[in-house]
Amino acid sequence: MTQQGKVRKAVFPVAGLGTRFLPATKAIPKEMLTVVDKPVIQYVVDEARAAGIEHFIFVTGRNKAVIEDHFDIQVELYDTLRSRGKTDELNNLQALQPKPGQTSFTRQQEPLGLGHAVWCARELVGDEPFALLLPDMVMQDTRGCLAGMVDLYGQVGGNVISVEEVPDEETHRYGIVGVGEDIGEDGFRINAMVEKPTPGTAPSNYFINGRYILQPEIFSILETQERGAGNEIQITDAMLKLAEQQSFSAYRFRGNTFDCGSKEGFIKANVSFALTRDDIRDKVADDLRRMVDSL
């Protein structure tokens, strides 16, 4: 196995309970809440597919079966659309659907944190580099975030993390990286990683925004990883140990990132994506202006 091996597989940790969205998520997984007319998880999978990902690995939990159903064929629906001549709707659904054998699902049976969720995918990933995409974080750009990361990975190998700038006064809310030497216009070497630094101590204002390309050696670290913040197995702790052996580089993402795990981020995502849609943009923009003017 080489650190420049092709990134073919992506892991999506979708076992979270979505408590910040109760009561909406009491019976519906938070990943299936819709931004305009697509579930949040569909945007993230589409980003991975556009980056050349061939195998989509979902780490699920109880009451998440609807995610598996979403990425499966629904024969009755397809037949109904076909019989009613709704060709565009049918073609759109079929285009979004992974091919047979491209999806795998495994259970995270205990809520022990992101690091534990990643470790649960070890047998499906195997001994090769993989992408990790947090489904709460929805990206909007002319080119997908992961596609840019894959390009940078092709140049430098090792491990690649996507980052964005955040105001200095907000660095204590995020995982922050230290800035080393530049790698072209879109990247730099990471020389530090700190999870939620105390105010005034952050090594930079670049925060980790939920996209990673990692080497499989991280699984052996997670195997014996002690619980950290929140009494959970933290992926950042494992990456710090891996950084002692392998390089970590940062990809500067310059698009929009929406934290759809928060109510405000979810609303912003709906507005922003609606305003990019030719079929509804004008009406939405007019209504928004009226609502803002009436405040």
PDB file of C-alpha atoms in Angstrom:
ATOM      1  CA  MET A   1       0.000   0.000   0.000  1.00  0.00           C
ATOM      2  CA  THR A   2       1.320   3.432  -0.919  1.00  0.00           C
ATOM      3  CA  GLN A   3       0.325   6.740   0.585  1.00  0.00           C
ATOM      4  CA  GLN A   4      -0.419   7.925  -2.962  1.00  0.00           C
ATOM      5  CA  GLY A   5      -2.976   5.167  -3.572  1.00  0.00           C
ATOM      6  CA  LYS A   6      -6.175   6.268  -5.278  1.00  0.00           C
ATOM      7  CA  VAL A   7      -8.990   7.395  -2.997  1.00  0.00           C
ATOM      8  CA  ARG A   8     -11.822   5.060  -4.009  1.00  0.00           C
ATOM      9  CA  LYS A   9     -13.872   4.789  -0.815  1.00  0.00           C
ATOM     10  CA  ALA A  10     -15.685   7.297   1.365  1.00  0.00           C
ATOM     11  CA  VAL A  11     -17.060   6.902   4.886  1.00  0.00           C
ATOM     12  CA  PHE A  12     -20.211   8.722   6.017  1.00  0.00           C
ATOM     13  CA  PRO A  13     -20.887   8.586   9.785  1.00  0.00           C
ATOM     14  CA  VAL A  14     -24.686   8.819   9.967  1.00  0.00           C
ATOM     15  CA  ALA A  15     -25.427   7.227  13.338  1.00  0.00           C
ATOM     16  CA  GLY A  16     -26.008  10.490  15.249  1.00  0.00           C
ATOM     17  CA  LEU A  17     -29.343  11.049  16.986  1.00  0.00           C
ATOM     18  CA  GLY A  18     -29.867  14.609  15.771  1.00  0.00           C
ATOM     19  CA  THR A  19     -31.014  15.870  19.168  1.00  0.00           C
ATOM     20  CA  ARG A  20     -30.548  19.505  18.101  1.00  0.00           C
ATOM     21  CA  PHE A  21     -33.438  19.015  15.666  1.00  0.00           C
ATOM     22  CA  LEU A  22     -35.977  17.386  17.931  1.00  0.00           C
ATOM     23  CA  PRO A  23     -38.879  16.845  17.517  1.00  0.00           C
ATOM     24  CA  ALA A  24     -38.271  16.707  13.727  1.00  0.00           C
ATOM     25  CA  THR A  25     -35.690  13.933  14.146  1.00  0.00           C
ATOM     26  CA  LYS A  26     -37.727  11.790  16.520  1.00  0.00           C
ATOM     27  CA  ALA A  27     -38.726   9.501  13.622  1.00  0.00           C
ATOM     28  CA  ILE A  28     -36.717  10.920  10.690  1.00  0.00           C
ATOM     29  CA  PRO A  29     -32.906  10.752  10.574  1.00  0.00           C
ATOM     30  CA  LYS A  30     -31.384  14.228  10.557  1.00  0.00           C
ATOM     31  CA  GLU A  31     -29.497  13.253   7.380  1.00  0.00           C
ATOM     32  CA  MET A  32     -32.837  12.866   5.598  1.00  0.00           C
ATOM     33  CA  LEU A  33     -34.056  16.384   6.337  1.00  0.00           C
ATOM     34  CA  THR A  34     -34.301  18.200   3.025  1.00  0.00           C
ATOM     35  CA  VAL A  35     -32.421  21.193   1.702  1.00  0.00           C
ATOM     36  CA  VAL A  36     -34.886  22.421  -0.945  1.00  0.00           C
ATOM     37  CA  ASP A  37     -35.838  19.039  -2.421  1.00  0.00           C
ATOM     38  CA  LYS A  38     -32.893  16.743  -1.642  1.00  0.00           C
ATOM     39  CA  PRO A  39     -31.948  15.128   1.663  1.00  0.00           C
ATOM     40  CA  VAL A  40     -28.828  16.511   3.315  1.00  0.00           C
ATOM     41  CA  ILE A  41     -27.035  13.176   2.871  1.00  0.00           C
ATOM     42  CA  GLN A  42     -27.650  13.276  -0.889  1.00  0.00           C
ATOM     43  CA  TYR A  43     -25.653  16.506  -1.241  1.00  0.00           C
ATOM     44  CA  VAL A  44     -22.722  14.942   0.588  1.00  0.00           C
ATOM     45  CA  VAL A  45     -22.834  11.721  -1.449  1.00  0.00           C
ATOM     46  CA  ASP A  46     -23.042  13.748  -4.674  1.00  0.00           C
ATOM     47  CA  GLU A  47     -19.908  15.644  -3.616  1.00  0.00           C
ATOM     48  CA  ALA A  48     -18.087  12.355  -3.057  1.00  0.00           C
ATOM     49  CA  ARG A  49     -19.232  10.943  -6.384  1.00  0.00           C
ATOM     50  CA  ALA A  50     -18.024  14.076  -8.211  1.00  0.00           C
ATOM     51  CA  ALA A  51     -14.597  13.498  -6.652  1.00  0.00           C
ATOM     52  CA  GLY A  52     -14.353  10.013  -8.147  1.00  0.00           C
ATOM     53  CA  ILE A  53     -15.473   7.974  -5.138  1.00  0.00           C
ATOM     54  CA  GLU A  54     -16.571   4.481  -6.164  1.00  0.00           C
ATOM     55  CA  HIS A  55     -17.686   2.924  -2.865  1.00  0.00           C
ATOM     56  CA  PHE A  56     -19.934   4.684  -0.344  1.00  0.00           C
ATOM     57  CA  ILE A  57     -19.724   3.352   3.226  1.00  0.00           C
ATOM     58  CA  PHE A  58     -22.386   4.429   5.724  1.00  0.00           C
ATOM     59  CA  VAL A  59     -21.857   3.940   9.456  1.00  0.00           C
ATOM     60  CA  THR A  60     -25.432   3.843  10.737  1.00  0.00           C
ATOM     61  CA  GLY A  61     -27.362   3.296  13.942  1.00  0.00           C
ATOM     62  CA  ARG A  62     -30.832   2.245  14.965  1.00  0.00           C
ATOM     63  CA  ASN A  63     -33.759   3.905  13.159  1.00  0.00           C
ATOM     64  CA  LYS A  64     -31.578   4.808  10.164  1.00  0.00           C
ATOM     65  CA  ALA A  65     -32.928   2.227   7.702  1.00  0.00           C
ATOM     66  CA  VAL A  66     -34.585   4.956   5.634  1.00  0.00           C
ATOM     67  CA  ILE A  67     -31.109   6.111   4.535  1.00  0.00           C
ATOM     68  CA  GLU A  68     -30.471   2.674   3.058  1.00  0.00           C
ATOM     69  CA  ASP A  69     -33.900   2.770   1.401  1.00  0.00           C
ATOM     70  CA  HIS A  70     -33.155   6.183  -0.090  1.00  0.00           C
ATOM     71  CA  PHE A  71     -30.156   4.825  -1.980  1.00  0.00           C
ATOM     72  CA  ASP A  72     -32.012   1.743  -3.188  1.00  0.00           C
ATOM     73  CA  ILE A  73     -34.355   1.197  -6.132  1.00  0.00           C
ATOM     74  CA  GLN A  74     -38.032   1.787  -5.318  1.00  0.00           C
ATOM     75  CA  VAL A  75     -39.716  -0.338  -7.944  1.00  0.00           C
ATOM     76  CA  GLU A  76     -43.282   0.871  -7.359  1.00  0.00           C
ATOM     77  CA  LEU A  77     -42.298   4.529  -7.563  1.00  0.00           C
ATOM     78  CA  TYR A  78     -40.211   4.028 -10.695  1.00  0.00           C
ATOM     79  CA  ASP A  79     -43.013   2.102 -12.408  1.00  0.00           C
ATOM     80  CA  THR A  80     -45.541   4.783 -11.483  1.00  0.00           C
ATOM     81  CA  LEU A  81     -43.354   7.595 -12.829  1.00  0.00           C
ATOM     82  CA  ARG A  82     -42.745   5.625 -16.010  1.00  0.00           C
ATOM     83  CA  SER A  83     -46.440   4.879 -16.557  1.00  0.00           C
ATOM     84  CA  ARG A  84     -47.359   8.540 -16.042  1.00  0.00           C
ATOM     85  CA  GLY A  85     -44.731   9.778 -18.468  1.00  0.00           C
ATOM     86  CA  LYS A  86     -42.755  11.625 -15.785  1.00  0.00           C
ATOM     87  CA  THR A  87     -39.477  10.998 -17.571  1.00  0.00           C
ATOM     88  CA  ASP A  88     -37.542  13.901 -16.087  1.00  0.00           C
ATOM     89  CA  GLU A  89     -38.381  12.917 -12.518  1.00  0.00           C
ATOM     90  CA  LEU A  90     -37.478   9.280 -13.201  1.00  0.00           C
ATOM     91  CA  ASN A  91     -34.178  10.154 -14.881  1.00  0.00           C
ATOM     92  CA  ASN A  92     -33.267  12.450 -12.004  1.00  0.00           C
ATOM     93  CA  LEU A  93     -33.861   9.735  -9.413  1.00  0.00           C
ATOM     94  CA  GLN A  94     -31.904   7.158 -11.392  1.00  0.00           C
ATOM     95  CA  ALA A  95     -28.975   9.549 -11.847  1.00  0.00           C
ATOM     96  CA  LEU A  96     -28.712  10.050  -8.082  1.00  0.00           C
ATOM     97  CA  GLN A  97     -28.784   6.348  -7.283  1.00  0.00           C
ATOM     98  CA  PRO A  98     -25.470   4.514  -6.747  1.00  0.00           C
ATOM     99  CA  LYS A  99     -24.841   1.472  -8.890  1.00  0.00           C
ATOM    100  CA  PRO A 100     -25.326  -2.050  -7.470  1.00  0.00           C
ATOM    101  CA  GLY A 101     -22.523  -2.922  -5.065  1.00  0.00           C
ATOM    102  CA  GLN A 102     -21.386   0.677  -4.559  1.00  0.00           C
ATOM    103  CA  THR A 103     -22.982   1.120  -1.113  1.00  0.00           C
ATOM    104  CA  SER A 104     -22.216  -0.634   2.161  1.00  0.00           C
ATOM    105  CA  PHE A 105     -23.786  -0.189   5.589  1.00  0.00           C
ATOM    106  CA  THR A 106     -22.372  -1.057   8.990  1.00  0.00           C
ATOM    107  CA  ARG A 107     -23.643  -0.348  12.498  1.00  0.00           C
ATOM    108  CA  GLN A 108     -22.085   1.790  15.203  1.00  0.00           C
ATOM    109  CA  GLN A 109     -23.787  -0.014  18.054  1.00  0.00           C
ATOM    110  CA  GLU A 110     -22.727   2.451  20.751  1.00  0.00           C
ATOM    111  CA  PRO A 111     -22.542   6.271  20.543  1.00  0.00           C
ATOM    112  CA  LEU A 112     -18.831   6.512  21.349  1.00  0.00           C
ATOM    113  CA  GLY A 113     -17.867   9.400  19.094  1.00  0.00           C
ATOM    114  CA  LEU A 114     -16.642  10.129  15.582  1.00  0.00           C
ATOM    115  CA  GLY A 115     -13.397   8.223  16.018  1.00  0.00           C
ATOM    116  CA  HIS A 116     -15.328   5.112  17.001  1.00  0.00           C
ATOM    117  CA  ALA A 117     -17.677   5.525  14.016  1.00  0.00           C
ATOM    118  CA  VAL A 118     -14.691   5.659  11.669  1.00  0.00           C
ATOM    119  CA  TRP A 119     -13.178   2.580  13.308  1.00  0.00           C
ATOM    120  CA  CYS A 120     -16.430   0.686  12.707  1.00  0.00           C
ATOM    121  CA  ALA A 121     -15.794   1.042   8.943  1.00  0.00           C
ATOM    122  CA  ARG A 122     -12.317  -0.556   9.083  1.00  0.00           C
ATOM    123  CA  GLU A 123     -13.230  -3.885   7.480  1.00  0.00           C
ATOM    124  CA  LEU A 124     -15.085  -2.197   4.624  1.00  0.00           C
ATOM    125  CA  VAL A 125     -12.301   0.302   3.949  1.00  0.00           C
ATOM    126  CA  GLY A 126      -9.463  -2.205   4.168  1.00  0.00           C
ATOM    127  CA  ASP A 127      -5.823  -1.287   3.631  1.00  0.00           C
ATOM    128  CA  GLU A 128      -6.213   1.783   1.454  1.00  0.00           C
ATOM    129  CA  PRO A 129      -6.672   5.559   1.841  1.00  0.00           C
ATOM    130  CA  PHE A 130     -10.239   6.771   2.236  1.00  0.00           C
ATOM    131  CA  ALA A 131     -12.293   9.929   2.423  1.00  0.00           C
ATOM    132  CA  LEU A 132     -14.311  10.853   5.486  1.00  0.00           C
ATOM    133  CA  LEU A 133     -17.240  13.241   5.005  1.00  0.00           C
ATOM    134  CA  LEU A 134     -19.299  14.531   7.916  1.00  0.00           C
ATOM    135  CA  PRO A 135     -22.905  14.546   6.667  1.00  0.00           C
ATOM    136  CA  ASP A 136     -23.927  17.568   8.740  1.00  0.00           C
ATOM    137  CA  MET A 137     -21.568  19.767   6.724  1.00  0.00           C
ATOM    138  CA  VAL A 138     -22.972  20.647   3.304  1.00  0.00           C
ATOM    139  CA  MET A 139     -20.629  22.411   0.870  1.00  0.00           C
ATOM    140  CA  GLN A 140     -21.590  24.769  -1.942  1.00  0.00           C
ATOM    141  CA  ASP A 141     -19.107  25.678  -4.643  1.00  0.00           C
ATOM    142  CA  THR A 142     -18.697  25.524  -8.407  1.00  0.00           C
ATOM    143  CA  ARG A 143     -16.393  22.590  -7.739  1.00  0.00           C
ATOM    144  CA  GLY A 144     -16.840  20.111  -4.940  1.00  0.00           C
ATOM    145  CA  CYS A 145     -14.640  20.395  -1.869  1.00  0.00           C
ATOM    146  CA  LEU A 146     -13.573  16.749  -1.950  1.00  0.00           C
ATOM    147  CA  ALA A 147     -12.596  16.986  -5.625  1.00  0.00           C
ATOM    148  CA  GLY A 148     -10.147  19.760  -4.759  1.00  0.00           C
ATOM    149  CA  MET A 149      -8.809  17.686  -1.876  1.00  0.00           C
ATOM    150  CA  VAL A 150      -8.252  14.702  -4.153  1.00  0.00           C
ATOM    151  CA  ASP A 151      -6.229  16.899  -6.502  1.00  0.00           C
ATOM    152  CA  LEU A 152      -4.048  18.111  -3.619  1.00  0.00           C
ATOM    153  CA  TYR A 153      -3.682  14.554  -2.346  1.00  0.00           C
ATOM    154  CA  GLY A 154      -2.436  13.524  -5.773  1.00  0.00           C
ATOM    155  CA  GLN A 155       0.379  16.046  -5.386  1.00  0.00           C
ATOM    156  CA  VAL A 156       1.419  15.449  -1.775  1.00  0.00           C
ATOM    157  CA  GLY A 157       0.019  12.096  -0.596  1.00  0.00           C
ATOM    158  CA  GLY A 158      -0.210  11.534   3.135  1.00  0.00           C
ATOM    159  CA  ASN A 159      -3.330  12.845   4.830  1.00  0.00           C
ATOM    160  CA  VAL A 160      -5.360  15.866   3.689  1.00  0.00           C
ATOM    161  CA  ILE A 161      -7.855  17.921   5.717  1.00  0.00           C
ATOM    162  CA  SER A 162     -10.138  20.622   4.352  1.00  0.00           C
ATOM    163  CA  VAL A 163     -10.041  23.937   6.226  1.00  0.00           C
ATOM    164  CA  GLU A 164     -11.641  27.367   6.104  1.00  0.00           C
ATOM    165  CA  GLU A 165     -10.948  30.670   7.777  1.00  0.00           C
ATOM    166  CA  VAL A 166     -13.047  31.746  10.728  1.00  0.00           C
ATOM    167  CA  PRO A 167     -12.961  35.011  12.729  1.00  0.00           C
ATOM    168  CA  ASP A 168     -10.314  34.901  15.465  1.00  0.00           C
ATOM    169  CA  GLU A 169     -12.925  35.325  18.195  1.00  0.00           C
ATOM    170  CA  GLU A 170     -14.647  32.097  17.068  1.00  0.00           C
ATOM    171  CA  THR A 171     -11.630  29.762  16.951  1.00  0.00           C
ATOM    172  CA  HIS A 172     -12.481  28.295  20.372  1.00  0.00           C
ATOM    173  CA  ARG A 173     -15.538  26.632  18.819  1.00  0.00           C
ATOM    174  CA  TYR A 174     -13.644  24.494  16.299  1.00  0.00           C
ATOM    175  CA  GLY A 175     -10.742  22.181  15.611  1.00  0.00           C
ATOM    176  CA  ILE A 176      -7.943  24.497  14.453  1.00  0.00           C
ATOM    177  CA  VAL A 177      -4.788  23.700  12.486  1.00  0.00           C
ATOM    178  CA  GLY A 178      -1.389  25.363  12.466  1.00  0.00           C
ATOM    179  CA  VAL A 179      -0.067  26.750   9.168  1.00  0.00           C
ATOM    180  CA  GLY A 180       3.209  25.471   7.750  1.00  0.00           C
ATOM    181  CA  GLU A 181       4.735  25.941   4.308  1.00  0.00           C
ATOM    182  CA  ASP A 182       2.438  26.661   1.364  1.00  0.00           C
ATOM    183  CA  ILE A 183       1.616  24.001  -1.232  1.00  0.00           C
ATOM    184  CA  GLY A 184       0.576  26.101  -4.206  1.00  0.00           C
ATOM    185  CA  GLU A 185      -2.434  28.390  -3.867  1.00  0.00           C
ATOM    186  CA  ASP A 186      -4.820  25.828  -2.414  1.00  0.00           C
ATOM    187  CA  GLY A 187      -2.848  24.107   0.321  1.00  0.00           C
ATOM    188  CA  PHE A 188      -0.301  24.199   3.100  1.00  0.00           C
ATOM    189  CA  ARG A 189       1.448  21.810   5.453  1.00  0.00           C
ATOM    190  CA  ILE A 190      -0.195  21.367   8.848  1.00  0.00           C
ATOM    191  CA  ASN A 191       2.175  21.750  11.786  1.00  0.00           C
ATOM    192  CA  ALA A 192      -0.361  21.654  14.641  1.00  0.00           C
ATOM    193  CA  MET A 193      -3.910  20.533  15.435  1.00  0.00           C
ATOM    194  CA  VAL A 194      -5.864  21.760  18.447  1.00  0.00           C
ATOM    195  CA  GLU A 195      -9.450  20.860  19.309  1.00  0.00           C
ATOM    196  CA  LYS A 196     -11.374  23.934  20.531  1.00  0.00           C
ATOM    197  CA  PRO A 197      -8.401  25.963  21.787  1.00  0.00           C
ATOM    198  CA  THR A 198      -8.965  28.364  24.645  1.00  0.00           C
ATOM    199  CA  PRO A 199      -9.475  31.953  23.433  1.00  0.00           C
ATOM    200  CA  GLY A 200      -6.257  33.624  22.397  1.00  0.00           C
ATOM    201  CA  THR A 201      -4.248  30.400  22.037  1.00  0.00           C
ATOM    202  CA  ALA A 202      -5.254  29.158  18.565  1.00  0.00           C
ATOM    203  CA  PRO A 203      -2.314  28.480  16.207  1.00  0.00           C
ATOM    204  CA  SER A 204      -4.264  30.062  13.303  1.00  0.00           C
ATOM    205  CA  ASN A 205      -7.808  30.901  12.272  1.00  0.00           C
ATOM    206  CA  TYR A 206      -8.185  27.897   9.955  1.00  0.00           C
ATOM    207  CA  PHE A 207     -10.819  25.444  11.188  1.00  0.00           C
ATOM    208  CA  ILE A 208     -11.423  21.844  10.116  1.00  0.00           C
ATOM    209  CA  ASN A 209     -14.710  21.850   8.190  1.00  0.00           C
ATOM    210  CA  GLY A 210     -15.645  18.177   8.045  1.00  0.00           C
ATOM    211  CA  ARG A 211     -13.765  16.716   5.071  1.00  0.00           C
ATOM    212  CA  TYR A 212     -10.755  14.397   5.387  1.00  0.00           C
ATOM    213  CA  ILE A 213      -8.577  12.062   3.334  1.00  0.00           C
ATOM    214  CA  LEU A 214      -6.925   9.625   5.718  1.00  0.00           C
ATOM    215  CA  GLN A 215      -4.522   6.719   5.514  1.00  0.00           C
ATOM    216  CA  PRO A 216      -5.656   3.310   6.840  1.00  0.00           C
ATOM    217  CA  GLU A 217      -3.027   3.348   9.605  1.00  0.00           C
ATOM    218  CA  ILE A 218      -5.481   5.468  11.568  1.00  0.00           C
ATOM    219  CA  PHE A 219      -7.549   2.346  12.262  1.00  0.00           C
ATOM    220  CA  SER A 220      -4.806   0.720  14.354  1.00  0.00           C
ATOM    221  CA  ILE A 221      -4.550   3.943  16.367  1.00  0.00           C
ATOM    222  CA  LEU A 222      -8.317   4.082  16.900  1.00  0.00           C
ATOM    223  CA  GLU A 223      -8.240   0.428  17.982  1.00  0.00           C
ATOM    224  CA  THR A 224      -6.656   1.389  21.301  1.00  0.00           C
ATOM    225  CA  GLN A 225      -7.672   5.053  21.429  1.00  0.00           C
ATOM    226  CA  GLU A 226      -8.669   6.234  24.887  1.00  0.00           C
ATOM    227  CA  ARG A 227     -11.770   8.341  25.275  1.00  0.00           C
ATOM    228  CA  GLY A 228     -11.179  12.071  25.133  1.00  0.00           C
ATOM    229  CA  ALA A 229     -13.422  15.140  25.180  1.00  0.00           C
ATOM    230  CA  GLY A 230     -17.060  14.335  25.936  1.00  0.00           C
ATOM    231  CA  ASN A 231     -15.979  10.837  27.043  1.00  0.00           C
ATOM    232  CA  GLU A 232     -15.875   9.901  23.333  1.00  0.00           C
ATOM    233  CA  ILE A 233     -13.213   8.524  21.003  1.00  0.00           C
ATOM    234  CA  GLN A 234     -12.088  11.615  19.120  1.00  0.00           C
ATOM    235  CA  ILE A 235     -10.776  11.497  15.540  1.00  0.00           C
ATOM    236  CA  THR A 236      -8.574  14.534  16.242  1.00  0.00           C
ATOM    237  CA  ASP A 237      -6.692  12.638  18.952  1.00  0.00           C
ATOM    238  CA  ALA A 238      -6.028   9.815  16.512  1.00  0.00           C
ATOM    239  CA  MET A 239      -4.888  12.229  13.793  1.00  0.00           C
ATOM    240  CA  LEU A 240      -2.410  13.817  16.206  1.00  0.00           C
ATOM    241  CA  LYS A 241      -0.836  10.413  16.797  1.00  0.00           C
ATOM    242  CA  LEU A 242      -0.820   9.623  13.084  1.00  0.00           C
ATOM    243  CA  ALA A 243       0.861  12.986  12.411  1.00  0.00           C
ATOM    244  CA  GLU A 244       3.896  11.700  14.319  1.00  0.00           C
ATOM    245  CA  GLN A 245       4.446   9.203  11.485  1.00  0.00           C
ATOM    246  CA  GLN A 246       2.830  10.739   8.385  1.00  0.00           C
ATOM    247  CA  SER A 247       2.371  14.153   6.808  1.00  0.00           C
ATOM    248  CA  PHE A 248      -0.838  16.171   7.104  1.00  0.00           C
ATOM    249  CA  SER A 249      -1.728  18.847   4.574  1.00  0.00           C
ATOM    250  CA  ALA A 250      -4.597  21.331   4.479  1.00  0.00           C
ATOM    251  CA  TYR A 251      -6.800  22.152   1.521  1.00  0.00           C
ATOM    252  CA  ARG A 252      -8.136  25.724   1.558  1.00  0.00           C
ATOM    253  CA  PHE A 253     -11.832  25.501   0.724  1.00  0.00           C
ATOM    254  CA  ARG A 254     -13.161  28.828  -0.527  1.00  0.00           C
ATOM    255  CA  GLY A 255     -16.824  27.992  -1.099  1.00  0.00           C
ATOM    256  CA  ASN A 256     -19.731  28.057   1.357  1.00  0.00           C
ATOM    257  CA  THR A 257     -20.091  25.559   4.183  1.00  0.00           C
ATOM    258  CA  PHE A 258     -23.384  25.091   6.003  1.00  0.00           C
ATOM    259  CA  ASP A 259     -23.587  23.244   9.305  1.00  0.00           C
ATOM    260  CA  CYS A 260     -26.904  21.520   8.729  1.00  0.00           C
ATOM    261  CA  GLY A 261     -26.698  20.014  12.192  1.00  0.00           C
ATOM    262  CA  SER A 262     -27.677  23.434  13.527  1.00  0.00           C
ATOM    263  CA  LYS A 263     -31.004  25.129  12.901  1.00  0.00           C
ATOM    264  CA  GLU A 264     -29.443  28.351  11.628  1.00  0.00           C
ATOM    265  CA  GLY A 265     -27.054  26.524   9.294  1.00  0.00           C
ATOM    266  CA  PHE A 266     -29.877  24.385   7.943  1.00  0.00           C
ATOM    267  CA  ILE A 267     -32.011  27.443   7.185  1.00  0.00           C
ATOM    268  CA  LYS A 268     -29.079  29.235   5.532  1.00  0.00           C
ATOM    269  CA  ALA A 269     -28.445  26.183   3.354  1.00  0.00           C
ATOM    270  CA  ASN A 270     -32.062  26.094   2.187  1.00  0.00           C
ATOM    271  CA  VAL A 271     -31.996  29.783   1.283  1.00  0.00           C
ATOM    272  CA  SER A 272     -28.622  29.646  -0.447  1.00  0.00           C
ATOM    273  CA  PHE A 273     -29.357  26.540  -2.517  1.00  0.00           C
ATOM    274  CA  ALA A 274     -32.826  27.825  -3.413  1.00  0.00           C
ATOM    275  CA  LEU A 275     -31.258  31.011  -4.798  1.00  0.00           C
ATOM    276  CA  THR A 276     -29.098  28.948  -7.176  1.00  0.00           C
ATOM    277  CA  ARG A 277     -32.124  27.148  -8.675  1.00  0.00           C
ATOM    278  CA  ASP A 278     -33.434  28.589 -11.934  1.00  0.00           C
ATOM    279  CA  ASP A 279     -36.900  27.158 -11.289  1.00  0.00           C
ATOM    280  CA  ILE A 280     -37.500  28.897  -7.954  1.00  0.00           C
ATOM    281  CA  ARG A 281     -34.806  31.569  -7.533  1.00  0.00           C
ATOM    282  CA  ASP A 282     -36.837  34.618  -8.559  1.00  0.00           C
ATOM    283  CA  LYS A 283     -39.880  33.759  -6.459  1.00  0.00           C
ATOM    284  CA  VAL A 284     -37.782  32.926  -3.416  1.00  0.00           C
ATOM    285  CA  ALA A 285     -35.727  36.114  -3.778  1.00  0.00           C
ATOM    286  CA  ASP A 286     -38.874  38.257  -4.037  1.00  0.00           C
ATOM    287  CA  ASP A 287     -40.441  36.619  -0.996  1.00  0.00           C
ATOM    288  CA  LEU A 288     -37.248  37.004   1.021  1.00  0.00           C
ATOM    289  CA  ARG A 289     -37.067  40.707   0.214  1.00  0.00           C
ATOM    290  CA  ARG A 290     -40.649  41.192   1.376  1.00  0.00           C
ATOM    291  CA  MET A 291     -40.023  39.268   4.584  1.00  0.00           C
ATOM    292  CA  VAL A 292     -36.844  41.208   5.374  1.00  0.00           C
ATOM    293  CA  ASP A 293     -38.525  44.536   4.601  1.00  0.00           C
ATOM    294  CA  SER A 294     -41.374  43.684   6.962  1.00  0.00           C
ATOM    295  CA  LEU A 295     -39.075  43.056   9.936  1.00  0.00           C
TER     296      LEU A 295
END
